[in-house]
Tab-separated table of N, CA and C and ligand atoms in Angstrom:
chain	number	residue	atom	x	y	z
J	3	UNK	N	21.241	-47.386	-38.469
J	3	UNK	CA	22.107	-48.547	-38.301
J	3	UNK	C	21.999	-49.092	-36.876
J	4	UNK	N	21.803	-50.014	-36.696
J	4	UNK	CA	21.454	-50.766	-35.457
J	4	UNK	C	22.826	-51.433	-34.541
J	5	UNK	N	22.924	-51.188	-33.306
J	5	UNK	CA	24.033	-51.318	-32.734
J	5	UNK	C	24.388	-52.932	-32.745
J	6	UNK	N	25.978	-53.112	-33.075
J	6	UNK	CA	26.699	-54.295	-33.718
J	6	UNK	C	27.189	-54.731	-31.987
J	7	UNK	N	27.203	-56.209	-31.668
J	7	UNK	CA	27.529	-56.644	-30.828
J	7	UNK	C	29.346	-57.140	-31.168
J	8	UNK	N	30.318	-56.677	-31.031
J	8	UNK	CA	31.652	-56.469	-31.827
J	8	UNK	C	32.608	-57.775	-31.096
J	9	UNK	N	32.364	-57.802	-29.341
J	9	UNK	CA	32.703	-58.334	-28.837
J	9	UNK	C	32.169	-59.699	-28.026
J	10	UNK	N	30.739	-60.414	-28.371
J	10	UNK	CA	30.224	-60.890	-28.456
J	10	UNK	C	31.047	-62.507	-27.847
J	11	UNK	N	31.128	-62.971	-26.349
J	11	UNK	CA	31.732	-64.058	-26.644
J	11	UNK	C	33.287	-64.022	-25.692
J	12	UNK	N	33.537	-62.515	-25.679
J	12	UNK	CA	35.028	-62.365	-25.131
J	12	UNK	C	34.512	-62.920	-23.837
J	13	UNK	N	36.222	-63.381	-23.153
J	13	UNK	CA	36.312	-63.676	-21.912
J	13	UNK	C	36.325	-62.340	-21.072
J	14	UNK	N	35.738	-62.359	-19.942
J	14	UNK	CA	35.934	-61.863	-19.077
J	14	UNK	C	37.330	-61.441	-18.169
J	15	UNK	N	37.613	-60.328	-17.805
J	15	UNK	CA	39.057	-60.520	-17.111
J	15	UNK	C	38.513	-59.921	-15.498
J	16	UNK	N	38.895	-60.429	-14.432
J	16	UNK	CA	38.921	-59.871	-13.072
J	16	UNK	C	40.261	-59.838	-12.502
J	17	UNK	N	40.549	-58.839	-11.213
J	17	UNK	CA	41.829	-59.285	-10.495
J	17	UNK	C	41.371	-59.188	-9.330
J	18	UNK	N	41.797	-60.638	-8.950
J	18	UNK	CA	41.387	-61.707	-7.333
J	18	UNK	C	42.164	-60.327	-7.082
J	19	UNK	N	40.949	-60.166	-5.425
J	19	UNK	CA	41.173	-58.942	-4.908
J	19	UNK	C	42.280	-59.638	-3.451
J	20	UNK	N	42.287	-60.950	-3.400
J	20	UNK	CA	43.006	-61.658	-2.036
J	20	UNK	C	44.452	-61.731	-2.553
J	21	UNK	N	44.794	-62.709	-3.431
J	21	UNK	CA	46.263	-62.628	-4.193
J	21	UNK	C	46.460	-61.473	-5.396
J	22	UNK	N	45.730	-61.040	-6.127
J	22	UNK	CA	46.060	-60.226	-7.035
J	22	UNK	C	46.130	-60.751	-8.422
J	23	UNK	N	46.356	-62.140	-8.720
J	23	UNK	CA	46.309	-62.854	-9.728
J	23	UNK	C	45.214	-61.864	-10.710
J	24	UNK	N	45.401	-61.454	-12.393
J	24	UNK	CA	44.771	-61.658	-12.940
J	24	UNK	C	44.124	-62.672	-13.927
J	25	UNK	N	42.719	-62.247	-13.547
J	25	UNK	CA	41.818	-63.886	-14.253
J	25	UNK	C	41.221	-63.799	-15.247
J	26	UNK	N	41.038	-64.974	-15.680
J	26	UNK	CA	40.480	-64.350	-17.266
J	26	UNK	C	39.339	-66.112	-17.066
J	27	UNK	N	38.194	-65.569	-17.417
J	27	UNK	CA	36.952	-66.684	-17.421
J	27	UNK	C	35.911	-66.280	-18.180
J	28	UNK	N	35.343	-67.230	-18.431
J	28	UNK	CA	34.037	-67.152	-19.590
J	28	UNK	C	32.823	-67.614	-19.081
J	29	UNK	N	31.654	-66.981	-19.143
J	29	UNK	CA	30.424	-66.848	-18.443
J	29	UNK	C	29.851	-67.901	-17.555
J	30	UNK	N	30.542	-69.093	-18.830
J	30	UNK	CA	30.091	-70.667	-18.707
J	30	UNK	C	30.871	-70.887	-17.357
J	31	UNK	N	32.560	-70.253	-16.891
J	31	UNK	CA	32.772	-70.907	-15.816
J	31	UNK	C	32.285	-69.851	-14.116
J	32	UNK	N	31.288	-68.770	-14.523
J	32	UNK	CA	30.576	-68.488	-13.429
J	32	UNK	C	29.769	-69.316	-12.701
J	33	UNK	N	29.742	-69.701	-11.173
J	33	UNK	CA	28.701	-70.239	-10.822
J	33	UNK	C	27.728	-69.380	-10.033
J	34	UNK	N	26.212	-69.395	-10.394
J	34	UNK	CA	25.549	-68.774	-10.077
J	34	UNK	C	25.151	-69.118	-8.211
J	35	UNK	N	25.124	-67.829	-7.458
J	35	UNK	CA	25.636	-68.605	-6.177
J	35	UNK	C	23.790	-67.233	-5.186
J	36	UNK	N	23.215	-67.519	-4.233
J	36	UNK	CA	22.735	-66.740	-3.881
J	36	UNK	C	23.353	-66.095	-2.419
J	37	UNK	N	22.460	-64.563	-2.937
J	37	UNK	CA	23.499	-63.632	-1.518
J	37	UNK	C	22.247	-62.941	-0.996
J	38	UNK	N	21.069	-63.509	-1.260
J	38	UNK	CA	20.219	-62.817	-0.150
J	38	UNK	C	19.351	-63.307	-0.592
J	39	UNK	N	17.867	-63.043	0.027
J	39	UNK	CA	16.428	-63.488	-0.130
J	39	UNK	C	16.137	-63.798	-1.881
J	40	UNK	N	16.483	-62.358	-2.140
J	40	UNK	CA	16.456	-62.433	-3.896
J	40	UNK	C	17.235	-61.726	-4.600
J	41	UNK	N	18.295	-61.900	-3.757
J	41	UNK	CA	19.951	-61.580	-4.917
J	41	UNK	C	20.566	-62.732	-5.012
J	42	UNK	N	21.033	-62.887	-6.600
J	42	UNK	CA	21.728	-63.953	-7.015
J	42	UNK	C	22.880	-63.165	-7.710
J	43	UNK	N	23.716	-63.698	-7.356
J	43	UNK	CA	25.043	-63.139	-8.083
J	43	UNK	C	26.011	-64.654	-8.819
J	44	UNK	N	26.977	-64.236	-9.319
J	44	UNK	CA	28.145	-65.293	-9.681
J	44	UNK	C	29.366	-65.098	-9.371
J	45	UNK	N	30.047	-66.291	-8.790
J	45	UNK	CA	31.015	-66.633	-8.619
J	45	UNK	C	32.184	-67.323	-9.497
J	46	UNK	N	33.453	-67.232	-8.936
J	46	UNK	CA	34.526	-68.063	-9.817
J	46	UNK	C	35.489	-68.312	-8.507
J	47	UNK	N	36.599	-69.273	-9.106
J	47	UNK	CA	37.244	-69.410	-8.001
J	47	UNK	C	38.727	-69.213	-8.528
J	48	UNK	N	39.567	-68.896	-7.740
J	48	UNK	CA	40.334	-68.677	-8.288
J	48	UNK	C	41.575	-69.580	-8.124
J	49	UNK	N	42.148	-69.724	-9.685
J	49	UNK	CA	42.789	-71.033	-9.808
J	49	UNK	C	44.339	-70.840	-8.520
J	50	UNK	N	44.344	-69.774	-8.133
J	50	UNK	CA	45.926	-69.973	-7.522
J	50	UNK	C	45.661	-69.490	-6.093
J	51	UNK	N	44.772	-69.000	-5.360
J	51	UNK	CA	44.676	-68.856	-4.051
J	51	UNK	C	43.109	-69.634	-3.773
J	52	UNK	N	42.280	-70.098	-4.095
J	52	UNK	CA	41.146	-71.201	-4.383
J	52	UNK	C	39.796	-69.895	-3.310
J	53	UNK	N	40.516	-69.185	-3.704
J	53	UNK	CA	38.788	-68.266	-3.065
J	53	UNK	C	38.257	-67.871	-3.839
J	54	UNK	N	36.887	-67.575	-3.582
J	54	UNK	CA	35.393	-67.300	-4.473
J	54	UNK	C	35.815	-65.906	-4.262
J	55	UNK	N	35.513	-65.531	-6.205
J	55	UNK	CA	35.233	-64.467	-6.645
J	55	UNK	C	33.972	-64.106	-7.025
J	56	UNK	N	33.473	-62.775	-6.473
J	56	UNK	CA	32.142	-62.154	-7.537
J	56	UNK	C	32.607	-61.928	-8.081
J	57	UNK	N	31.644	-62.334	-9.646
J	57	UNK	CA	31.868	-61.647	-10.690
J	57	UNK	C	30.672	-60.906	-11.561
J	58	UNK	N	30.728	-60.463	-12.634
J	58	UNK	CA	29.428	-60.080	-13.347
J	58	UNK	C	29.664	-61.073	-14.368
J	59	UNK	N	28.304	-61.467	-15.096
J	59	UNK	CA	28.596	-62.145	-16.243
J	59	UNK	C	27.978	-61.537	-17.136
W	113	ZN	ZN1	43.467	-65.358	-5.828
């Protein structure tokens, strides 16, 4: 039996490490941002203290 993708689609949850707010976002609102020669990571911002979060997507 071949492994079932169950959750496929869920939002993401983080907690802004500056205010504490927990966040809840979906892949689409990551922006892909670069952090070195050839690291790219993603960002979000956060709706109630407006600082950039890493996130994973
Ligand atoms: Zn915040």
């Amino acid at each position: 039996m071949a492994v079932k993708v169950i959750r496929y689609g869920e939002k993401r949850r983080v907690i802004c490490n500056i205010c504490g707010s927990l966040l809840e976002y979906e892949k689409g609102d990551a922006e892909v941002v670069q952090t070195g020669m050839n690291d790219f990571s993603h960002e979000i911002v956060c709706p109630n203290c407006q600082e950039k979060i890493l996130v994973r997507v």
